[in-house]
Amino acid sequence: MCARFFLFSPDEEIMRLFQMVRFPRISPRFNIAPSQPVLAITNSRDGFQVNHFQWGLIPGWSKDPASGQAMINARSETAATKPSFKGAFRYRRCLIPANGFYEWKSAGNRSKQAMCVRLKEAPLFAMAGLWEQWQGPDGTELETCSVLTTTANALLESIHPRMPVILEPNQFNRWLSSERTPIPQLESLLQTFPAEEMEAFPVSSYVNKVAHDSPECIAPIQEQKTLF
């Protein structure tokens, strides 16, 4: 699962990763949450382009935009066939830049420890995503997205059984390809990222509150142990 993440890399760093010549200036975000706008990269005739999608995919056929609240993630194993995601999987794929994400680990006695997860050697990476356009009866339009997830690796499985799909830079073009790429070829990209290339450490409960959006969210602390 991926329910919070952060992105604070300078614009120049994001431009290099996605090989873009233009990029809008963005503000650092340390606690991006569902229903908020997220930065996403899609393909166009002129190359990769920047979008801002609402996090929580709303299928085009949905009558209620509130349904997107439950679709912040899509299971990579079933996204190509599930009605809510199959159209987006075929035609509307995206990359969602991140410096890391948060997960909450059971700490006993009904409490949970917030954990910050990131890559050891790559401060900036891209999560595989899907996006959709929804239009309401009154003509209102919303562009929304979902983060694809897969089975957690050995590092994260004790924290949560799922993790976001992280793509390598040499996979970006294939994932965003505009041609009719066979579904099995797309699915083959959606693998569990190697545990040895990642790290996870505890952070304070400060991150639990969505309104908190500062570097304090990712500051490491000593993990609290429980006697129970």
Coordinates of N, CA and C in Angstrom, one line a residue:
M1 N 0.8 -1.2 0.0 CA 0.0 0.0 0.0 C 0.9 1.2 0.0
C2 N 0.4 2.3 -0.6 CA 1.0 3.6 -0.5 C 0.0 4.6 -0.2
A3 N 0.0 5.2 1.0 CA -1.0 6.2 1.4 C -0.5 7.6 1.7
R4 N 0.8 7.7 1.7 CA 1.5 9.0 1.9 C 2.9 8.9 1.2
F5 N 3.3 10.0 0.6 CA 4.7 10.0 0.1 C 5.2 11.4 0.1
F6 N 6.4 11.6 -0.3 CA 7.0 13.0 -0.3 C 7.9 13.2 -1.5
L7 N 7.9 14.5 -1.9 CA 8.7 14.9 -3.1 C 9.3 16.3 -2.8
F8 N 10.6 16.4 -2.7 CA 11.2 17.7 -2.4 C 12.4 18.0 -3.3
S9 N 12.7 17.1 -4.3 CA 13.8 17.3 -5.2 C 13.7 18.6 -5.9
P10 N 14.9 19.3 -6.2 CA 14.8 20.5 -7.0 C 14.3 20.2 -8.4
D11 N 13.7 21.2 -9.0 CA 13.2 21.0 -10.4 C 14.2 20.4 -11.3
E12 N 15.4 20.9 -11.2 CA 16.5 20.4 -12.1 C 16.7 18.9 -12.0
E13 N 16.6 18.4 -10.8 CA 16.8 17.0 -10.6 C 15.7 16.2 -11.2
I14 N 14.5 16.7 -11.1 CA 13.4 16.0 -11.7 C 13.5 16.0 -13.3
M15 N 13.9 17.2 -13.8 CA 14.1 17.3 -15.2 C 15.1 16.3 -15.7
R16 N 16.2 16.1 -15.0 CA 17.3 15.2 -15.4 C 16.7 13.7 -15.4
L17 N 16.0 13.4 -14.4 CA 15.5 12.0 -14.3 C 14.6 11.7 -15.5
F18 N 13.7 12.6 -15.8 CA 12.8 12.3 -16.9 C 13.2 12.9 -18.2
Q19 N 14.4 13.5 -18.3 CA 15.0 14.0 -19.5 C 14.0 15.0 -20.2
M20 N 13.6 16.0 -19.4 CA 12.7 17.0 -19.9 C 13.4 18.3 -20.0
V21 N 13.1 19.1 -21.0 CA 13.7 20.4 -21.2 C 13.0 21.6 -20.5
R22 N 11.7 21.3 -20.2 CA 11.0 22.4 -19.5 C 10.3 21.7 -18.3
F23 N 10.2 22.5 -17.2 CA 9.5 21.9 -16.0 C 9.0 23.1 -15.1
P24 N 7.7 23.0 -14.7 CA 7.2 24.1 -13.9 C 7.8 24.1 -12.5
R25 N 8.1 25.2 -11.9 CA 8.6 25.2 -10.5 C 7.6 24.7 -9.6
I26 N 8.0 23.8 -8.7 CA 7.1 23.2 -7.7 C 7.6 23.4 -6.3
S27 N 6.7 23.4 -5.3 CA 7.1 23.5 -3.9 C 7.4 22.2 -3.3
P28 N 8.4 22.1 -2.4 CA 8.7 20.8 -1.8 C 7.5 20.3 -1.0
R29 N 7.2 19.0 -1.0 CA 6.1 18.4 -0.2 C 6.6 17.3 0.6
F30 N 6.3 17.3 1.9 CA 6.9 16.2 2.8 C 5.8 15.3 3.3
N31 N 4.5 15.5 2.9 CA 3.4 14.7 3.4 C 2.3 14.7 2.5
I32 N 2.5 14.2 1.3 CA 1.4 14.2 0.3 C 0.4 13.1 0.6
A33 N -0.9 13.4 0.6 CA -1.9 12.5 1.1 C -3.0 12.4 0.1
P34 N -3.8 11.3 0.2 CA -5.0 11.1 -0.7 C -5.9 12.3 -0.8
S35 N -6.4 12.5 -2.0 CA -7.3 13.6 -2.4 C -6.6 14.9 -2.7
Q36 N -5.3 14.9 -2.4 CA -4.5 16.1 -2.8 C -3.9 16.0 -4.2
P37 N -3.6 17.1 -4.8 CA -2.9 17.1 -6.1 C -1.5 16.5 -6.1
V38 N -1.2 15.6 -7.0 CA 0.1 15.0 -7.1 C 0.7 15.3 -8.5
L39 N 2.0 15.4 -8.5 CA 2.7 15.6 -9.7 C 2.8 14.3 -10.5
A40 N 2.6 14.3 -11.8 CA 2.6 13.0 -12.5 C 3.2 13.4 -13.9
I41 N 3.9 12.4 -14.5 CA 4.5 12.5 -15.8 C 3.7 11.6 -16.8
T42 N 3.3 12.2 -17.9 CA 2.6 11.4 -18.9 C 3.4 11.6 -20.3
N43 N 3.0 10.9 -21.3 CA 3.5 11.0 -22.6 C 2.7 11.8 -23.5
S44 N 3.3 12.5 -24.4 CA 2.6 13.3 -25.4 C 3.4 13.3 -26.7
R45 N 2.8 13.9 -27.8 CA 3.5 14.0 -29.0 C 4.9 14.7 -28.9
D46 N 5.0 15.6 -28.0 CA 6.2 16.4 -27.8 C 7.1 15.8 -26.7
G47 N 6.8 14.6 -26.3 CA 7.6 14.0 -25.2 C 6.9 14.0 -23.9
F48 N 7.7 13.8 -22.8 CA 7.1 13.7 -21.5 C 6.5 15.1 -21.1
Q49 N 5.4 15.0 -20.4 CA 4.8 16.3 -19.9 C 4.3 16.2 -18.5
V50 N 4.2 17.3 -17.8 CA 3.9 17.4 -16.4 C 2.4 17.6 -16.2
N51 N 1.8 16.9 -15.3 CA 0.4 17.0 -15.0 C 0.3 17.1 -13.5
H52 N -0.9 17.6 -13.0 CA -1.3 17.5 -11.6 C -2.6 16.8 -11.5
F53 N -2.6 15.6 -11.0 CA -3.8 14.8 -10.8 C -4.2 14.7 -9.4
Q54 N -5.5 14.6 -9.1 CA -6.0 14.4 -7.8 C -5.7 12.9 -7.4
W55 N -5.1 12.7 -6.2 CA -4.8 11.4 -5.8 C -6.0 10.6 -5.3
G56 N -6.4 9.6 -6.0 CA -7.6 8.8 -5.7 C -8.4 8.6 -7.0
L57 N -8.1 7.6 -7.8 CA -8.7 7.4 -9.1 C -10.2 7.3 -9.1
I58 N -10.9 8.0 -10.0 CA -12.3 7.9 -10.1 C -12.5 7.4 -11.5
P59 N -13.1 6.2 -11.7 CA -13.4 5.6 -13.0 C -14.3 6.6 -13.8
G60 N -14.1 6.6 -15.1 CA -14.9 7.5 -16.0 C -16.4 7.2 -15.9
W61 N -16.7 5.9 -15.6 CA -18.1 5.6 -15.6 C -18.8 5.8 -14.2
S62 N -18.0 6.2 -13.2 CA -18.5 6.4 -11.9 C -19.5 7.6 -11.8
K63 N -20.5 7.4 -11.0 CA -21.5 8.5 -10.8 C -21.1 9.4 -9.6
D64 N -20.3 8.9 -8.8 CA -19.9 9.6 -7.5 C -18.4 9.8 -7.4
P65 N -18.0 11.1 -7.5 CA -16.5 11.3 -7.4 C -15.9 10.9 -6.1
A66 N -16.7 10.8 -5.0 CA -16.2 10.4 -3.7 C -15.6 9.0 -3.8
S67 N -16.0 8.2 -4.8 CA -15.5 6.8 -4.8 C -14.0 6.8 -5.0
G68 N -13.4 7.9 -5.5 CA -11.9 7.9 -5.7 C -11.2 7.9 -4.4
Q69 N -11.8 8.2 -3.3 CA -11.1 8.2 -2.0 C -10.6 6.8 -1.7
A70 N -11.3 5.7 -2.2 CA -10.9 4.4 -1.9 C -9.9 3.8 -3.0
M71 N -9.6 4.6 -4.0 CA -8.8 4.0 -5.1 C -7.4 4.8 -5.3
I72 N -6.8 5.0 -4.1 CA -5.5 5.6 -4.2 C -4.4 4.6 -4.7
N73 N -4.7 3.3 -4.5 CA -3.8 2.3 -5.0 C -4.5 1.3 -5.9
A74 N -3.8 0.7 -6.9 CA -4.3 -0.3 -7.7 C -3.4 -1.5 -7.7
R75 N -3.9 -2.7 -7.5 CA -3.0 -3.9 -7.4 C -2.5 -4.2 -8.8
S76 N -1.2 -4.3 -9.0 CA -0.6 -4.5 -10.3 C -1.0 -5.8 -10.9
E77 N -1.3 -6.8 -10.0 CA -1.7 -8.1 -10.5 C -3.0 -8.2 -11.2
T78 N -3.9 -7.2 -10.9 CA -5.3 -7.3 -11.4 C -5.7 -6.0 -12.1
A79 N -4.9 -5.0 -12.2 CA -5.3 -3.7 -12.7 C -5.7 -3.8 -14.2
A80 N -5.0 -4.7 -14.9 CA -5.3 -4.8 -16.4 C -6.7 -5.4 -16.7
T81 N -7.3 -6.0 -15.7 CA -8.6 -6.7 -15.9 C -9.7 -6.1 -15.0
K82 N -9.4 -5.4 -14.0 CA -10.4 -4.9 -13.1 C -11.1 -3.7 -13.7
P83 N -12.5 -3.7 -13.7 CA -13.2 -2.7 -14.4 C -12.8 -1.2 -14.1
S84 N -12.5 -1.0 -12.8 CA -12.1 0.4 -12.4 C -10.8 0.9 -13.0
F85 N -9.9 -0.1 -13.4 CA -8.6 0.3 -13.8 C -8.2 -0.1 -15.2
K86 N -8.9 -1.0 -15.8 CA -8.4 -1.6 -17.1 C -8.3 -0.6 -18.2
G87 N -9.2 0.4 -18.3 CA -9.1 1.4 -19.4 C -7.9 2.2 -19.2
A88 N -7.6 2.6 -17.9 CA -6.4 3.4 -17.6 C -5.2 2.6 -17.8
F89 N -5.2 1.3 -17.5 CA -4.0 0.5 -17.7 C -3.7 0.4 -19.2
R90 N -4.6 0.4 -20.0 CA -4.4 0.3 -21.5 C -4.0 1.6 -22.1
Y91 N -4.6 2.7 -21.7 CA -4.4 4.0 -22.4 C -3.9 5.1 -21.6
R92 N -3.9 5.0 -20.2 CA -3.6 6.2 -19.4 C -2.7 5.8 -18.3
R93 N -1.4 5.6 -18.6 CA -0.4 5.3 -17.6 C 0.4 6.5 -17.3
C94 N 1.0 6.6 -16.1 CA 1.8 7.7 -15.7 C 2.9 7.3 -14.8
L95 N 3.8 8.2 -14.6 CA 4.9 8.1 -13.6 C 4.7 9.1 -12.5
I96 N 4.8 8.7 -11.3 CA 4.6 9.6 -10.1 C 5.9 9.8 -9.4
P97 N 6.6 10.9 -9.5 CA 7.9 11.1 -8.9 C 7.8 11.2 -7.4
A98 N 8.8 10.7 -6.7 CA 8.8 10.7 -5.2 C 10.3 10.5 -4.7
N99 N 10.5 11.1 -3.5 CA 11.8 10.9 -2.9 C 11.6 9.7 -1.8
G100 N 10.4 9.4 -1.5 CA 10.2 8.3 -0.6 C 8.7 8.2 -0.2
F101 N 8.4 7.3 0.6 CA 7.0 7.1 1.1 C 6.9 6.7 2.5
Y102 N 5.7 6.7 3.1 CA 5.6 6.3 4.5 C 4.7 5.1 4.6
E103 N 5.0 4.3 5.6 CA 4.1 3.2 6.0 C 4.1 3.1 7.5
W104 N 3.0 2.5 8.0 CA 2.8 2.4 9.4 C 3.0 1.0 9.9
K105 N 3.9 0.7 10.8 CA 4.2 -0.6 11.3 C 3.6 -0.8 12.6
S106 N 3.0 -2.0 12.8 CA 2.3 -2.4 14.1 C 3.4 -2.4 15.1
A107 N 3.2 -1.7 16.2 CA 4.2 -1.6 17.3 C 3.7 -2.3 18.6
G108 N 2.6 -3.0 18.5 CA 2.0 -3.7 19.7 C 1.1 -2.7 20.4
N109 N 0.3 -3.3 21.3 CA -0.6 -2.5 22.1 C -1.5 -1.5 21.3
R110 N -1.9 -2.0 20.1 CA -2.7 -1.2 19.2 C -2.1 0.0 18.6
S111 N -0.8 0.2 18.9 CA -0.2 1.4 18.3 C 0.6 1.1 17.1
K112 N 0.9 2.1 16.3 CA 1.6 2.0 15.0 C 2.8 3.0 15.0
Q113 N 3.9 2.5 14.4 CA 5.1 3.3 14.3 C 5.2 3.8 12.8
A114 N 5.2 5.1 12.6 CA 5.4 5.6 11.3 C 6.8 5.3 10.8
M115 N 6.9 4.8 9.6 CA 8.2 4.5 9.0 C 8.4 5.3 7.7
C116 N 9.6 5.8 7.5 CA 9.9 6.4 6.2 C 10.7 5.5 5.4
V117 N 10.3 5.3 4.1 CA 11.0 4.4 3.2 C 11.5 5.1 2.0
R118 N 12.8 4.8 1.6 CA 13.4 5.5 0.5 C 14.5 4.6 -0.1
L119 N 15.0 5.0 -1.2 CA 16.1 4.3 -1.9 C 17.4 4.7 -1.3
K120 N 18.4 3.8 -1.2 CA 19.7 4.2 -0.6 C 20.5 5.1 -1.5
E121 N 20.5 4.7 -2.8 CA 21.4 5.4 -3.7 C 20.8 6.4 -4.7
A122 N 19.5 6.3 -4.8 CA 18.7 7.2 -5.7 C 17.8 8.0 -4.9
P123 N 18.1 9.3 -4.7 CA 17.2 10.2 -3.9 C 15.9 10.4 -4.5
L124 N 15.8 10.3 -5.8 CA 14.5 10.5 -6.6 C 14.2 9.3 -7.4
F125 N 13.0 8.9 -7.4 CA 12.5 7.7 -8.2 C 11.1 8.0 -8.7
A126 N 10.6 7.0 -9.5 CA 9.3 7.1 -10.0 C 8.4 5.9 -9.7
M127 N 7.2 6.1 -9.2 CA 6.3 5.0 -9.0 C 5.4 4.9 -10.2
A128 N 5.0 3.7 -10.6 CA 4.1 3.5 -11.7 C 2.7 3.8 -11.3
G129 N 2.0 4.6 -12.1 CA 0.7 5.0 -11.8 C -0.3 4.9 -13.0
L130 N -1.6 5.1 -12.7 CA -2.6 5.1 -13.7 C -3.4 6.4 -13.5
W131 N -3.9 7.0 -14.6 CA -4.8 8.1 -14.4 C -6.1 8.0 -15.2
E132 N -7.0 8.8 -14.8 CA -8.3 8.8 -15.5 C -9.0 10.1 -15.5
Q133 N -9.8 10.4 -16.4 CA -10.6 11.6 -16.5 C -12.1 11.3 -16.2
W134 N -12.6 12.1 -15.3 CA -14.0 11.9 -14.9 C -14.8 13.2 -15.2
Q135 N -16.0 13.0 -15.7 CA -16.8 14.2 -16.0 C -18.2 14.0 -15.4
G136 N -18.5 15.0 -14.6 CA -19.8 15.0 -13.9 C -21.0 15.4 -14.7
P137 N -22.2 15.2 -14.3 CA -23.4 15.6 -15.1 C -23.4 17.1 -15.4
D138 N -22.8 17.9 -14.5 CA -22.8 19.3 -14.7 C -21.7 19.8 -15.5
G139 N -20.9 18.9 -16.1 CA -19.7 19.2 -16.9 C -18.4 19.3 -16.2
T140 N -18.5 19.2 -14.9 CA -17.3 19.2 -14.0 C -16.3 18.1 -14.5
E141 N -15.0 18.5 -14.6 CA -14.0 17.5 -15.0 C -13.0 17.4 -13.9
L142 N -12.6 16.1 -13.7 CA -11.5 15.8 -12.7 C -10.6 14.8 -13.3
E143 N -9.3 15.1 -13.2 CA -8.2 14.1 -13.6 C -7.6 13.6 -12.3
T144 N -7.7 12.2 -12.2 CA -7.3 11.6 -11.0 C -6.3 10.5 -11.3
C145 N -5.7 10.0 -10.2 CA -4.6 9.0 -10.4 C -4.6 8.0 -9.3
S146 N -3.9 6.9 -9.5 CA -3.7 5.8 -8.5 C -2.3 5.3 -8.7
V147 N -1.7 4.9 -7.5 CA -0.4 4.3 -7.5 C -0.5 2.8 -7.6
L148 N 0.2 2.2 -8.5 CA 0.2 0.7 -8.6 C 1.1 0.1 -7.5
T149 N 0.6 -1.0 -6.9 CA 1.3 -1.7 -5.8 C 1.6 -3.1 -6.2
T150 N 2.6 -3.7 -5.5 CA 2.9 -5.1 -5.7 C 3.3 -5.7 -4.3
T151 N 3.7 -7.0 -4.3 CA 4.1 -7.6 -3.1 C 5.3 -7.0 -2.5
A152 N 5.3 -6.8 -1.2 CA 6.4 -6.2 -0.5 C 7.7 -7.0 -0.6
N153 N 8.8 -6.4 -0.6 CA 10.1 -7.1 -0.5 C 10.4 -7.5 0.9
A154 N 11.6 -8.1 1.1 CA 12.0 -8.6 2.4 C 12.2 -7.5 3.4
L155 N 12.5 -6.3 3.0 CA 12.7 -5.2 3.9 C 11.4 -4.8 4.4
L156 N 10.4 -4.7 3.6 CA 9.1 -4.1 3.9 C 8.0 -5.0 4.4
E157 N 8.2 -6.3 4.2 CA 7.1 -7.3 4.5 C 6.7 -7.3 5.9
S158 N 7.6 -6.9 6.8 CA 7.3 -6.9 8.3 C 6.5 -5.6 8.6
I159 N 6.5 -4.7 7.7 CA 5.8 -3.4 7.9 C 4.4 -3.4 7.3
H160 N 4.4 -3.9 6.0 CA 3.1 -4.0 5.3 C 3.3 -5.0 4.1
P161 N 2.3 -5.8 3.8 CA 2.4 -6.8 2.7 C 2.5 -6.2 1.3
R162 N 2.2 -4.9 1.1 CA 2.2 -4.3 -0.2 C 3.2 -3.1 -0.2
M163 N 3.7 -2.8 -1.4 CA 4.5 -1.6 -1.6 C 4.3 -1.1 -3.0
P164 N 4.6 0.2 -3.2 CA 4.4 0.8 -4.6 C 5.3 0.1 -5.6
V165 N 4.9 0.1 -6.8 CA 5.8 -0.4 -7.9 C 6.7 0.8 -8.2
I166 N 8.0 0.5 -8.1 CA 9.1 1.5 -8.5 C 9.7 1.1 -9.8
L167 N 9.7 2.0 -10.7 CA 10.3 1.7 -12.0 C 11.7 2.2 -12.2
E168 N 12.6 1.5 -12.9 CA 13.9 2.0 -13.2 C 13.8 3.0 -14.4
P169 N 14.7 4.0 -14.5 CA 14.7 5.0 -15.6 C 14.6 4.3 -17.0
N170 N 15.3 3.2 -17.1 CA 15.3 2.6 -18.5 C 13.9 1.9 -18.8
Q171 N 13.0 1.9 -17.9 CA 11.7 1.4 -18.1 C 10.6 2.5 -18.3
F172 N 11.0 3.7 -18.1 CA 10.0 4.8 -18.2 C 9.4 4.9 -19.6
N173 N 10.2 4.9 -20.7 CA 9.6 5.0 -22.0 C 8.6 3.9 -22.3
R174 N 9.0 2.7 -21.9 CA 8.1 1.5 -22.2 C 6.8 1.7 -21.4
W175 N 6.9 2.1 -20.2 CA 5.6 2.2 -19.4 C 4.7 3.3 -20.0
L176 N 5.3 4.4 -20.5 CA 4.5 5.5 -21.0 C 4.3 5.4 -22.5
S177 N 4.7 4.3 -23.1 CA 4.6 4.2 -24.6 C 3.2 4.4 -25.0
S178 N 3.1 5.2 -26.1 CA 1.8 5.5 -26.6 C 1.2 4.4 -27.6
E179 N 2.1 3.6 -28.1 CA 1.6 2.5 -29.0 C 0.9 1.5 -28.2
R180 N 0.2 0.6 -28.9 CA -0.6 -0.4 -28.2 C 0.3 -1.6 -27.7
T181 N 1.0 -1.3 -26.6 CA 1.9 -2.3 -26.1 C 1.1 -3.5 -25.5
P182 N 1.5 -4.7 -25.8 CA 0.8 -5.9 -25.3 C 0.7 -5.8 -23.7
I183 N -0.4 -6.2 -23.2 CA -0.6 -6.2 -21.7 C 0.5 -7.0 -21.0
P184 N 0.8 -8.2 -21.5 CA 1.9 -8.9 -20.7 C 3.2 -8.2 -20.7
Q185 N 3.5 -7.4 -21.7 CA 4.8 -6.7 -21.7 C 4.7 -5.5 -20.6
L186 N 3.6 -4.9 -20.5 CA 3.4 -3.9 -19.5 C 3.5 -4.5 -18.1
E187 N 2.8 -5.6 -17.9 CA 2.7 -6.3 -16.6 C 4.1 -6.7 -16.2
S188 N 5.0 -7.1 -17.1 CA 6.3 -7.6 -16.8 C 7.2 -6.5 -16.2
L189 N 6.8 -5.3 -16.3 CA 7.6 -4.2 -15.7 C 7.2 -4.0 -14.2
L190 N 6.1 -4.5 -13.8 CA 5.6 -4.3 -12.5 C 6.1 -5.3 -11.4
Q191 N 7.4 -5.2 -11.2 CA 8.0 -6.1 -10.3 C 8.3 -5.5 -8.9
T192 N 8.6 -6.3 -7.9 CA 9.0 -5.8 -6.6 C 10.4 -5.3 -6.6
F193 N 10.6 -4.1 -6.1 CA 11.9 -3.5 -6.1 C 12.8 -4.2 -5.1
P194 N 14.1 -4.4 -5.5 CA 15.0 -5.1 -4.6 C 15.2 -4.5 -3.2
A195 N 15.1 -5.3 -2.2 CA 15.1 -4.9 -0.8 C 16.5 -4.3 -0.5
E196 N 17.6 -4.8 -1.0 CA 18.9 -4.4 -0.7 C 19.2 -2.9 -1.2
E197 N 18.3 -2.4 -2.1 CA 18.5 -1.1 -2.6 C 17.6 0.0 -1.8
M198 N 17.0 -0.5 -0.8 CA 16.1 0.4 0.0 C 16.4 0.4 1.4
E199 N 15.9 1.4 2.1 CA 16.1 1.5 3.6 C 14.8 2.0 4.2
A200 N 14.5 1.7 5.4 CA 13.3 2.1 6.2 C 13.7 2.5 7.6
F201 N 13.2 3.6 8.1 CA 13.6 4.0 9.4 C 12.4 4.7 10.1
P202 N 12.3 4.7 11.4 CA 11.1 5.3 12.1 C 11.2 6.8 12.1
V203 N 10.1 7.4 12.0 CA 9.9 8.9 12.1 C 8.8 9.1 13.2
S204 N 8.7 10.4 13.6 CA 7.8 10.7 14.7 C 6.4 10.7 14.2
S205 N 5.5 10.7 15.2 CA 4.0 10.7 14.9 C 3.6 12.1 14.3
Y206 N 4.5 13.0 14.2 CA 4.3 14.3 13.6 C 3.7 14.1 12.2
V207 N 4.2 13.1 11.5 CA 3.7 12.8 10.1 C 2.3 12.3 10.0
N208 N 1.8 11.8 11.1 CA 0.4 11.3 11.1 C -0.6 12.3 10.7
K209 N -0.4 13.6 11.0 CA -1.4 14.6 10.8 C -1.1 15.2 9.4
V210 N -2.1 15.1 8.5 CA -1.9 15.5 7.1 C -1.5 17.0 7.0
A211 N -2.0 17.8 7.9 CA -1.7 19.2 7.8 C -0.2 19.5 8.0
H212 N 0.5 18.6 8.6 CA 2.0 18.7 8.9 C 2.7 18.4 7.6
D213 N 3.4 19.4 7.0 CA 4.1 19.3 5.8 C 5.4 20.0 5.8
S214 N 6.4 19.4 6.5 CA 7.7 20.0 6.6 C 8.8 19.0 6.8
P215 N 10.1 19.3 6.7 CA 11.1 18.3 6.8 C 11.1 17.5 8.1
E216 N 10.4 18.0 9.1 CA 10.3 17.2 10.3 C 9.6 15.9 10.1
C217 N 8.8 15.8 9.1 CA 8.1 14.5 8.8 C 9.1 13.4 8.5
I218 N 10.2 13.7 7.9 CA 11.2 12.6 7.5 C 12.4 12.5 8.4
A219 N 12.4 13.3 9.5 CA 13.5 13.2 10.5 C 13.5 11.9 11.2
P220 N 14.6 11.1 11.2 CA 14.7 9.8 11.8 C 14.6 10.0 13.4
I221 N 14.0 9.0 14.0 CA 14.0 8.9 15.5 C 14.4 7.5 15.9
Q222 N 14.6 7.3 17.1 CA 14.8 5.9 17.6 C 13.5 5.2 17.8
E223 N 13.4 4.0 17.2 CA 12.1 3.3 17.3 C 11.8 2.9 18.7
Q224 N 10.5 3.1 19.0 CA 10.1 2.8 20.4 C 9.7 1.3 20.5
K225 N 10.3 0.7 21.5 CA 10.0 -0.7 21.7 C 8.9 -0.9 22.7
T226 N 8.1 -1.9 22.5 CA 7.0 -2.2 23.5 C 7.3 -3.5 24.3
L227 N 6.7 -3.5 25.5 CA 6.9 -4.7 26.3 C 5.8 -5.7 26.1
F228 N 4.9 -5.4 25.2 CA 3.7 -6.3 25.0 C 3.7 -6.8 23.6

